[in-house]
Coordinates of C-alpha atoms and ligand atoms in Angstrom, one line a residue:
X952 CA -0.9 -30.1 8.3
X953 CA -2.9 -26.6 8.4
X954 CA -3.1 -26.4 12.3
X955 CA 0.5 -27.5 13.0
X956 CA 2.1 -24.6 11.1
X957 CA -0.8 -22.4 11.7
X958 CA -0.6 -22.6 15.6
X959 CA 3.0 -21.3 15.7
X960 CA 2.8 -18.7 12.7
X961 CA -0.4 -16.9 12.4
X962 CA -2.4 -14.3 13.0
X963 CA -3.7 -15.1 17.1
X964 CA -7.7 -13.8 15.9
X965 CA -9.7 -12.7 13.1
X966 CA -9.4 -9.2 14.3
X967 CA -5.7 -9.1 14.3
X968 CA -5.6 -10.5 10.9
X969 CA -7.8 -7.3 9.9
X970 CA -5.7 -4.6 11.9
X971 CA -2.3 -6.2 10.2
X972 CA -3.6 -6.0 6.8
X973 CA -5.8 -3.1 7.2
X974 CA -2.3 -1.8 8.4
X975 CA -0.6 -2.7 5.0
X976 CA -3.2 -1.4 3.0
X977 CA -3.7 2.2 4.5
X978 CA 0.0 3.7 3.3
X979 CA 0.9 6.5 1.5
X980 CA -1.1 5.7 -1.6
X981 CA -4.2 6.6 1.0
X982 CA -2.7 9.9 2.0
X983 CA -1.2 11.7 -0.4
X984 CA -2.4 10.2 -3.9
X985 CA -6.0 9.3 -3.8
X986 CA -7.4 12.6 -2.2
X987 CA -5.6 14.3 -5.3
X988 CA -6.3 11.6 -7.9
X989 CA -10.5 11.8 -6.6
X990 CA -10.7 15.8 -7.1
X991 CA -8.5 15.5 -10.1
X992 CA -10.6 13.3 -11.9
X993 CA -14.1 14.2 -11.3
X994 CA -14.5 14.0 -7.7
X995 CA -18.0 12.2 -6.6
X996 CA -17.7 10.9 -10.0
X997 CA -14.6 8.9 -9.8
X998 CA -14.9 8.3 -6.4
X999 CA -18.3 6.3 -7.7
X1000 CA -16.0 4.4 -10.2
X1001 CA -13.2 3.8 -7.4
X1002 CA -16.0 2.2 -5.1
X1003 CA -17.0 -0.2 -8.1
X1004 CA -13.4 -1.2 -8.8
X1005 CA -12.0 -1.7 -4.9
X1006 CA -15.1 -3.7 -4.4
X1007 CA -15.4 -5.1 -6.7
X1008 CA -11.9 -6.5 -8.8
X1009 CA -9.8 -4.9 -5.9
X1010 CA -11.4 -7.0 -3.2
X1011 CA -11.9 -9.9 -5.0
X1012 CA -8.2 -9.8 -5.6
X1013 CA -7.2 -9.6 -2.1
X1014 CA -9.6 -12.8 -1.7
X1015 CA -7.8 -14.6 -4.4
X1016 CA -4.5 -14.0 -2.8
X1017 CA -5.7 -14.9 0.5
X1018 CA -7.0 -18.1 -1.1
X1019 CA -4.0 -18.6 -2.5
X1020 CA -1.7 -18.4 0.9
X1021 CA -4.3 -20.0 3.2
X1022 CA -4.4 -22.9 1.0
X1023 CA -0.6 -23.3 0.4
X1024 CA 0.6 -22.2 3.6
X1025 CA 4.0 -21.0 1.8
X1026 CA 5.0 -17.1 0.4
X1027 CA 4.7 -16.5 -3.0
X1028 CA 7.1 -18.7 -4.6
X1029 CA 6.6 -21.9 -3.2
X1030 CA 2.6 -21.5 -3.1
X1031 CA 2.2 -21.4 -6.1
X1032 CA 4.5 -24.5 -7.1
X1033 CA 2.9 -26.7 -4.0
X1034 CA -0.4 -25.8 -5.6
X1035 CA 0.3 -26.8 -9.1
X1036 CA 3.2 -29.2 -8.8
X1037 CA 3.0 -30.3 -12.5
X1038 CA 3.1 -26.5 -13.5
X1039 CA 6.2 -25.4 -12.8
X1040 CA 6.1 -22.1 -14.7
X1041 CA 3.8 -20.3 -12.1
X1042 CA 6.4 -20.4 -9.7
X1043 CA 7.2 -17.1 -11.8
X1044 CA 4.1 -15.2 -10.6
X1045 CA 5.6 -15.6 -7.0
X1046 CA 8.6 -14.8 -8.5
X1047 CA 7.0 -11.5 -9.8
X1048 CA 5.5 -10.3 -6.7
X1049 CA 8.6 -10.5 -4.8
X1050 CA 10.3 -8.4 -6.9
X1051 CA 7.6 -6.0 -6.6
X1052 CA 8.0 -6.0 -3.1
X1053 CA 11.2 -5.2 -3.6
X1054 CA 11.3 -2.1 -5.4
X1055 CA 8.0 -0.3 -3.5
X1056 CA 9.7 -1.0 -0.1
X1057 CA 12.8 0.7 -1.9
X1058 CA 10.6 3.2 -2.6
X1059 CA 8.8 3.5 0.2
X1060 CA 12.0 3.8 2.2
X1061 CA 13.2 7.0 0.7
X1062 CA 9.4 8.7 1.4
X1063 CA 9.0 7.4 4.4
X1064 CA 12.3 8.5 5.2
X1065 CA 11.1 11.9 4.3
X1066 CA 8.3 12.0 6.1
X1067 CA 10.3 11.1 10.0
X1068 CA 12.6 14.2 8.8
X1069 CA 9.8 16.3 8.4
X1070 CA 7.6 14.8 11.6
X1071 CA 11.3 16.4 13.5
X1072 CA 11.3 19.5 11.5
X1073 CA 7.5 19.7 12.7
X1074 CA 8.1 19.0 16.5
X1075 CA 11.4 21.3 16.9
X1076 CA 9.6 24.4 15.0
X1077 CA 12.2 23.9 12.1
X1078 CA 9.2 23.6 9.5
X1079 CA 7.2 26.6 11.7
X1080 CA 10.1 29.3 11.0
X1081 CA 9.3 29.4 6.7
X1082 CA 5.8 30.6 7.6
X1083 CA 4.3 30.6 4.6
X1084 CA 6.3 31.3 1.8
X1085 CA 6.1 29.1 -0.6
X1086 CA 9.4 29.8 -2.5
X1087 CA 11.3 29.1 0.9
X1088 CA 8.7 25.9 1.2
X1089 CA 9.7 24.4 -1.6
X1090 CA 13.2 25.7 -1.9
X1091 CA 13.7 23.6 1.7
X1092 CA 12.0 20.4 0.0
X1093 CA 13.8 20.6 -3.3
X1094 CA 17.1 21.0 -1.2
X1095 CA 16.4 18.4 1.8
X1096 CA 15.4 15.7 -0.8
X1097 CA 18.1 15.7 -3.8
X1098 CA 20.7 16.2 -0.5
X1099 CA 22.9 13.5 -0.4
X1100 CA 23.1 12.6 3.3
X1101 CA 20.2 13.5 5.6
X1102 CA 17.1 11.5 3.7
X1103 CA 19.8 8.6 3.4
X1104 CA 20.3 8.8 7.5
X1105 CA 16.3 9.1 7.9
X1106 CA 15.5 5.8 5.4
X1107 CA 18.1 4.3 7.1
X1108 CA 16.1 5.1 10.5
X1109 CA 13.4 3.7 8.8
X1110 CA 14.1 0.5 7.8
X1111 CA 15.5 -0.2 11.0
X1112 CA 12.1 0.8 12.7
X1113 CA 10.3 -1.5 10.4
X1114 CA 13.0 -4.4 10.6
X1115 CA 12.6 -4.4 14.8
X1116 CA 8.5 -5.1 14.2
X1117 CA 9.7 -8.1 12.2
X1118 CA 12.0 -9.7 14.4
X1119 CA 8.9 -9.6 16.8
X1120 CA 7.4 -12.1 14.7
X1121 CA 4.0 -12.3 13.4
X1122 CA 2.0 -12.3 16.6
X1123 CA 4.3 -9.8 18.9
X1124 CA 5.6 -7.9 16.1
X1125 CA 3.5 -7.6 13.3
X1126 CA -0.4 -7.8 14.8
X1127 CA 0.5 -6.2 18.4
X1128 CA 2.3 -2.9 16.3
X1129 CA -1.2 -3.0 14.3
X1130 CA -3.2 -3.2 16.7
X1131 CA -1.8 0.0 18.5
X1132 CA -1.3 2.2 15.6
X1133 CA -4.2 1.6 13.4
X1134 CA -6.4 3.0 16.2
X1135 CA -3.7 5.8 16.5
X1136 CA -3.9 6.6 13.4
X1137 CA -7.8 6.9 12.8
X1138 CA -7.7 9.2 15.8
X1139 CA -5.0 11.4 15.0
X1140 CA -7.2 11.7 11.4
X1141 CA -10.3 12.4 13.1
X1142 CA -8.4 15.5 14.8
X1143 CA -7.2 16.6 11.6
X1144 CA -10.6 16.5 10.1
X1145 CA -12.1 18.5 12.6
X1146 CA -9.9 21.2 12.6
X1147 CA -10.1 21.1 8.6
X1148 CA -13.6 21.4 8.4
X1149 CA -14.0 24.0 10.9
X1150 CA -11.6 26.6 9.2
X1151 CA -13.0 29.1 7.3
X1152 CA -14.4 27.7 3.4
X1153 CA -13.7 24.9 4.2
X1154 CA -17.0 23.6 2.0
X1155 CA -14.9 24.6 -0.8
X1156 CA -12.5 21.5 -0.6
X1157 CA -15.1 19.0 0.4
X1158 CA -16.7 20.0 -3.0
X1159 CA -13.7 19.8 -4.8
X1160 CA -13.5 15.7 -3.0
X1161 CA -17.1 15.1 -3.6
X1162 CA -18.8 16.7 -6.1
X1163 CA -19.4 14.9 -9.0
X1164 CA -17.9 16.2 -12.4
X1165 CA -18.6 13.6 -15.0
X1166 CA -17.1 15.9 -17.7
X1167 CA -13.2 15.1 -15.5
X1168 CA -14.2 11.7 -15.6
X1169 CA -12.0 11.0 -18.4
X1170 CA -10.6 7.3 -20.1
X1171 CA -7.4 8.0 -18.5
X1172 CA -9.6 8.8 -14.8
X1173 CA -10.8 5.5 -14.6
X1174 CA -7.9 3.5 -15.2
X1175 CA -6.3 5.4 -12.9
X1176 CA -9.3 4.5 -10.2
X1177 CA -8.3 0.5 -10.9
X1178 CA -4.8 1.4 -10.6
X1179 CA -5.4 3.3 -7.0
X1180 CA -7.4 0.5 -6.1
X1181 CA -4.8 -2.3 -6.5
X1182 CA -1.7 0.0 -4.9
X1183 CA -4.3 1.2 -1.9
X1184 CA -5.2 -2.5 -1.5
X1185 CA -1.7 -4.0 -1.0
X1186 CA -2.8 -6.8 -3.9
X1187 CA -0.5 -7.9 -7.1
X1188 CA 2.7 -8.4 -5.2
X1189 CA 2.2 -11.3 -3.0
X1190 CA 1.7 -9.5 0.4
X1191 CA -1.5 -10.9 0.8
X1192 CA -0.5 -14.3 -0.1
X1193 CA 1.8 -14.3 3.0
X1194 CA -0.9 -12.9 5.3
X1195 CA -3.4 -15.6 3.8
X1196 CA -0.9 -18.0 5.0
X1197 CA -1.0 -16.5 8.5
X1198 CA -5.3 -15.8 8.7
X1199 CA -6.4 -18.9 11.3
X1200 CA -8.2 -21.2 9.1
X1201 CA -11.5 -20.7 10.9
X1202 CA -11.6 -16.9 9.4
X1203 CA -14.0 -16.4 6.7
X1204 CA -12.1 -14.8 4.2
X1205 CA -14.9 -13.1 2.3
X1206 CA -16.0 -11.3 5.2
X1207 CA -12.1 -10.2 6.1
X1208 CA -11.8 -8.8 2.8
X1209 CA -14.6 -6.8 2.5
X1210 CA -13.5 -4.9 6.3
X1211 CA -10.8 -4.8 5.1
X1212 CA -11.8 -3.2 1.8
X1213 CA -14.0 -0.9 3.8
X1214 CA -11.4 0.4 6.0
X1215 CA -9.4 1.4 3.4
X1216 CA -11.5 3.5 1.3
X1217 CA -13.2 5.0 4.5
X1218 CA -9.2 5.9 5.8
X1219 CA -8.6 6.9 2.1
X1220 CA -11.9 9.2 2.1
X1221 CA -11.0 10.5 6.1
X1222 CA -7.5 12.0 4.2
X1223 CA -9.2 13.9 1.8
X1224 CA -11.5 15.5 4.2
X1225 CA -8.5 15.9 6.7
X1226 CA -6.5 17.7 4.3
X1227 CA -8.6 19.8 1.0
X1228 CA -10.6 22.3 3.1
X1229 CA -7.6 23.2 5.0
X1230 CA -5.8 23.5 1.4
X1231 CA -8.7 25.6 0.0
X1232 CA -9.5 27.7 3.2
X1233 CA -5.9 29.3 2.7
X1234 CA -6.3 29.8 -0.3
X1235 CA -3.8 27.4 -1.7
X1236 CA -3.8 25.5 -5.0
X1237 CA -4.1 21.0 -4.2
X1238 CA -1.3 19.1 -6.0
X1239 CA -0.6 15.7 -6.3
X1240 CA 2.0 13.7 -4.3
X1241 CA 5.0 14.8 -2.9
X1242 CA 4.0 18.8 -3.7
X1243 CA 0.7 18.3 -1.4
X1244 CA 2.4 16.9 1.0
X1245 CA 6.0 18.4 1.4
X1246 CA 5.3 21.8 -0.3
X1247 CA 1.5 22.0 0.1
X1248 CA 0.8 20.9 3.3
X1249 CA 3.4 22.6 5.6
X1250 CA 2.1 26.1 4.6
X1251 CA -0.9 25.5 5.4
X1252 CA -0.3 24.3 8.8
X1253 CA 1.8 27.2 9.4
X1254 CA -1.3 29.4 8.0
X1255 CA -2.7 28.4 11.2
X1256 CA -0.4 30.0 13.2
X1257 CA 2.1 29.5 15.9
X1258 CA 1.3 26.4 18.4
X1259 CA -1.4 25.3 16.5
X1260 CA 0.6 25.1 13.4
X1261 CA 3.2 22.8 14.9
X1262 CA 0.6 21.0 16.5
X1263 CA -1.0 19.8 13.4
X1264 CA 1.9 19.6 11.2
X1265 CA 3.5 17.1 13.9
X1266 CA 0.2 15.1 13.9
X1267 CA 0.1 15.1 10.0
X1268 CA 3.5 14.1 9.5
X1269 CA 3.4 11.3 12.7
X1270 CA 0.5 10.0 11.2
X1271 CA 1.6 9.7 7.9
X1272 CA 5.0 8.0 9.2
X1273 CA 2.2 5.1 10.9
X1274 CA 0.5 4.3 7.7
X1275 CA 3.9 4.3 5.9
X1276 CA 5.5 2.0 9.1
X1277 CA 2.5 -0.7 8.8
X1278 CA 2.6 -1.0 4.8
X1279 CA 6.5 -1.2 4.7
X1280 CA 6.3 -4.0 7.3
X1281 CA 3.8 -5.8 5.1
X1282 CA 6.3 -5.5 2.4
X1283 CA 9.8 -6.2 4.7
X1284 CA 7.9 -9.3 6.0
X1285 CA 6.5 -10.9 2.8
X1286 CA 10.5 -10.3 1.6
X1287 CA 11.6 -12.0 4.9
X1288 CA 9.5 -14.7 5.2
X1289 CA 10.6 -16.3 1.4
X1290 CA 14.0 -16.1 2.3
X1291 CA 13.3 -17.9 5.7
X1292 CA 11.7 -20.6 4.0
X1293 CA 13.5 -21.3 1.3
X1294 CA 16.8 -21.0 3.0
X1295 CA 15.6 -22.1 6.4
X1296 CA 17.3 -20.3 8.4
X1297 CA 16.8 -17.9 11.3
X1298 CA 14.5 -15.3 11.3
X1299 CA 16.8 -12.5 12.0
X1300 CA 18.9 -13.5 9.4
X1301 CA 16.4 -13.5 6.6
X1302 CA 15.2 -9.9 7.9
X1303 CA 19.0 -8.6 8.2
X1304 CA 19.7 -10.0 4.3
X1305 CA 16.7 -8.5 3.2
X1306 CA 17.0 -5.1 4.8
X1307 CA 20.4 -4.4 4.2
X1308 CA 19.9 -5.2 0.6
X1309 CA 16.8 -3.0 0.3
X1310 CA 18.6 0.0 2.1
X1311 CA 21.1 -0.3 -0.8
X1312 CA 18.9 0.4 -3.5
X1313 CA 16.9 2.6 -1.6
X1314 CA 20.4 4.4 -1.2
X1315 CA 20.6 4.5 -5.3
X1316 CA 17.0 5.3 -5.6
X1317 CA 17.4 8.3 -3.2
X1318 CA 20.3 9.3 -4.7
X1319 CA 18.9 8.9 -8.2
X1320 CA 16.8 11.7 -7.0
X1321 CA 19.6 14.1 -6.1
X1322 CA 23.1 13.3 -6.7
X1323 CA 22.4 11.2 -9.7
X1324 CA 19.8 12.9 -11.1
X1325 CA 21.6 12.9 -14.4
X1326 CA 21.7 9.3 -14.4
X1327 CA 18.9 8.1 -16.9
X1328 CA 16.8 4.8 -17.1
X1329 CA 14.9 5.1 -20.6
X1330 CA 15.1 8.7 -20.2
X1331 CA 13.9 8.9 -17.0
X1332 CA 15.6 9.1 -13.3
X1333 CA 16.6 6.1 -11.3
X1334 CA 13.6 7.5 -8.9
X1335 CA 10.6 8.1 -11.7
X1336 CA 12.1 4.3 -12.9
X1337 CA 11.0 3.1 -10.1
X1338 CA 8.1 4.9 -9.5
X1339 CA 6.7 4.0 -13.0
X1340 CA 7.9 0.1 -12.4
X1341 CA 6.0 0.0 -8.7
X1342 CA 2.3 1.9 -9.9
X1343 CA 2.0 1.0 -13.9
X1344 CA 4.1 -1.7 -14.8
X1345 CA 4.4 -4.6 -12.3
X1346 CA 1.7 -4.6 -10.0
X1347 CA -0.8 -5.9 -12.9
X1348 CA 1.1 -8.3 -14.0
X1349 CA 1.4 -10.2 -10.9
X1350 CA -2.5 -9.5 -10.0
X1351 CA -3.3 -11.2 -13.6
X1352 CA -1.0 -13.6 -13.3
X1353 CA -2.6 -14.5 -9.8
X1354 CA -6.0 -15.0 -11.3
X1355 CA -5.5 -16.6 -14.6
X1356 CA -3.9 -19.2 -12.2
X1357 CA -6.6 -19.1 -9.1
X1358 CA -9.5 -19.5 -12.3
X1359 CA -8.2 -21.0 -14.8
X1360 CA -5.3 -23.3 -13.3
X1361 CA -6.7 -24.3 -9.3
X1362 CA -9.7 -26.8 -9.5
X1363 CA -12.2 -24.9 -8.8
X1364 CA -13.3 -26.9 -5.8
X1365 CA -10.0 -25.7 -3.6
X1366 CA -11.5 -21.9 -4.1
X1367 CA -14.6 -23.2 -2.9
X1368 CA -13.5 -24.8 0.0
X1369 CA -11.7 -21.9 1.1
X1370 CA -14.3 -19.8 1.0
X1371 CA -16.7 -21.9 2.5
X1372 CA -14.4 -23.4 5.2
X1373 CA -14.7 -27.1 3.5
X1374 CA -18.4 -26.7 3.4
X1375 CA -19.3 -25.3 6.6
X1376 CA -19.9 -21.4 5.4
X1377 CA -22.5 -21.7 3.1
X1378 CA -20.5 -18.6 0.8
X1379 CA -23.6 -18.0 -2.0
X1380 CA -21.3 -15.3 -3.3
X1381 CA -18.6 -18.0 -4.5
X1382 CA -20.5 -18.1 -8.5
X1383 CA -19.9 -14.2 -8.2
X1384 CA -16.4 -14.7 -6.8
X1385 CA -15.6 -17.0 -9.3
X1386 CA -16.9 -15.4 -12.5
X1387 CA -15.0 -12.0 -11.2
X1388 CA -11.5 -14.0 -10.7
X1389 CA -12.2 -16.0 -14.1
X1390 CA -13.3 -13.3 -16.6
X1391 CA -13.9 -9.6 -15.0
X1392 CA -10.5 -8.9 -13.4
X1393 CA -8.2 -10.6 -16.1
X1394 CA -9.8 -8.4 -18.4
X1395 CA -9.5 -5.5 -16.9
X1396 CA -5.8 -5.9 -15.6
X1397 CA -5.2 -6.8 -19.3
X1398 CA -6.6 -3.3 -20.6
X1399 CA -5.0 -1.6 -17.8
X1400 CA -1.5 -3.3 -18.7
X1401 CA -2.1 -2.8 -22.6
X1402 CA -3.0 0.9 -22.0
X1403 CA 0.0 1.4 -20.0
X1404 CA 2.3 0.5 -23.1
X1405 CA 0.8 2.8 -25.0
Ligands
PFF890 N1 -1.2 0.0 0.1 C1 -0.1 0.8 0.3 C2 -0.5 2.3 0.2 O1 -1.7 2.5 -0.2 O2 0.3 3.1 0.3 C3 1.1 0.5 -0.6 C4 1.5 -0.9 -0.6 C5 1.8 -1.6 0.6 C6 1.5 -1.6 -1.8 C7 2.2 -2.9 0.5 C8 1.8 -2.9 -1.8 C9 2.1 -3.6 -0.7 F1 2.4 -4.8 -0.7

């Protein structure tokens, strides 16, 4: 049964399968969030923590949801009822993560959508022109993004991009775009790097990344550091469990997650170094998310003067509109591919339901930012809603709910066939696995879910 559905829909090598998930997991959580979160919260310190918790409960989560999809050979939904046929109420786990899906790509739309505005700002000079005063800087942001039309027109641009890739399929749309851009995208970072750390002070930013402050290091800090390591990760929505179903079944899947895992962190790391010593050798103060990058960022490209300025603020924003493309696929494709299977219908139309749909609520999220800012969910916008449902609230659910079932529901012997390849790996790290997906991660997913009530 594996190599009949495996032949027609999966990744074509073990490489691809890397690039294509590598490309989901490298987003904008990796650009513009964990530089900020690492210096924020101790720098070398957290970043110590952060390398424990990818590693170790982030990793073994992508493993478990890889199990999970390789095994099944279904998205979310159905995977988890074909593996536990007598327990039907798992089925809501899948359930979950699709939902998930469906509110980051809403989200993602409306940033990514900022970002291709401000990659043509960049190019035509647009951006250039406000030098560097901040009040106009910010002034341009605050007015671009709570505008009614143009981010709409640029999400909308968006999701088209990312819906094309799709109806390329998982071999000519998903892994060929990977392949080109990740390279791409590690090179353009590697330019941005060098010309950050060979402005003037630039040691000053690399020590606000690196070195340690255990004092910073606070409760708060660390669950942060599990949080960032899920969201940079792609795992607690189901992605993963539709890649699974795609890796070729001769892949060793402890070995894919741990590249993977690596590439991540050492992208995530790349970003900080790219962009705090040119922050700190102007003289500017870092901030966190959209202030780094929309407010932040431009002035101190245009620090750099003229050409050069332009130059790098079009490679900054190009490059974050690649690792936004390749995580929003991951998300438009795990979307797509339940609908295809459990209507059974034509690819296309699966991708056209699902897109249209999320541009709609990507519509009201954008607007919720603007227009309808007055509009409140439990006192909040429709936009920090959404933004507090996709990093706090669901993404540990489904990741708990993905392990209690993988340790506690699965026979143990199907996780150990996967990872060994029915027996022919000899996977010593499968007790270790085990014990992780069984005790450690449930735990902490259940203190990091408690503590976000509070
Ligand atoms: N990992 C992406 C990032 O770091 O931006 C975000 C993401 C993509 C989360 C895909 C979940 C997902 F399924």
């Amino acid at each position: 049964m594996q190599s009949s559905k495996q032949s027609t829909n999966s990744f074509s090598s073990s490489l691809g399968a890397i690039m294509a998930a590598v490309g989901s997991a490298v987003g904008l959580g990796n650009i513009w969030r964990f530089p900020y979160i690492c210096g924020k919260y101790g720098g070398g310190a957290f970043l110590l923590v952060y390398l424990c918790f990818a590693f170790g409960i982030g990793m073994t989560l992508m493993l478990s949801e890889f199990v999970i999809g390789r095994r099944s050979l279904h998205t979310p939904v159905k995977a988890f009822e074909s593996l536990a046929p007598k327990r039907k109420g798992w089925r809501y786990v899948g359930v979950l993560g699709l939902i998930t899906c469906f509110f980051i790509l809403a989200q993602y739309l409306v940033i990514s959508g900022w970002t291709v505005s401000y990659f043509f700002d960049a190019i035509t000079g647009r951006l250039a022109t406000m030098g560097q005063n901040a009040t106009a800087i910010s002034d341009y942001f605050n007015g671009f993004s709570t505008s009614a039309l143009r981010p709409v027109i640029f999400l909308a641009v968006f999701a088209v991009l990312t819906a094309i890739v799709i109806l390329g399929g998982v071999q000519k749309g998903i892994e060929a775009v990977s392949k080109v851009l990740m390279p791409v995208l590690v090179v353009l970072l590697v330019v941005l790097c060098v010309r950050s750390l060979t402005l003037p002070g630039a040691s000053k930013g690399l020590e606000y990344l690196f070195s340690p402050d255990f004092s910073k290091l606070t409760a708060e800090g660390v669950l942060a550091a599990l949080g960032q390591a899920m969201f940079s990760l792609s795992v607690g929505m189901g992605v993963m469990i539709v890649y699974g179903s795609y890796i070729p079944v001769s892949d060793n899947l402890f070995r894919t997650s741990m590249w993977i895992t690596a590439s991540d962190t050492f992208i995530a790391i790349l970003a900080g170094v790219a962009i705090f010593p040119a922050v700190f050798s102007c003289g500017m103060e870092p901030a966190g998310g959209p202030g780094l990058t929309f407010c932040v960022l431009p002035s101190v490209f245009n620090s750099m003067g003229g050409v050069m300025g332009t130059i790098f603020a079009s490679i900054f924003f190009l490059l974050l509109g690649i690792a936004a493309l390749t995580s929003a696929i991951s998300l438009l494709e795990a979307l797509s591919a339940w609908l295809l299977e459990t209507l059974r219908t034509h690819r296309w139309i699966a991708t056209l339901v699902i897109i249209v749909a999320e541009i709609a609520v990507a519509v009201v999220v954008s607007l919720g930012n603007g227009v309808w800012s007055d509009f409140h969910i439990t006192g909040i916008t429709i936009f920090d809603f959404v933004d507090r449902l996709n990093s706090i609230y669901l993404p540990p659910l489904g990741a708990l709910g993905t392990v209690l079932f993988l340790g506690w529901v699965l026979p143990s012997d199907e996780l150990r066939d996967e990872l060994s390849n029915q027996g022919t790996l000899r996977a010593v790290y499968y007790p270790a696995v085990r014990f992780i997906i069984r005790w450690v991660a449930p735990l902490a997913l259940l203190v990091v879910f408690v503590s976000s009530l509070l």
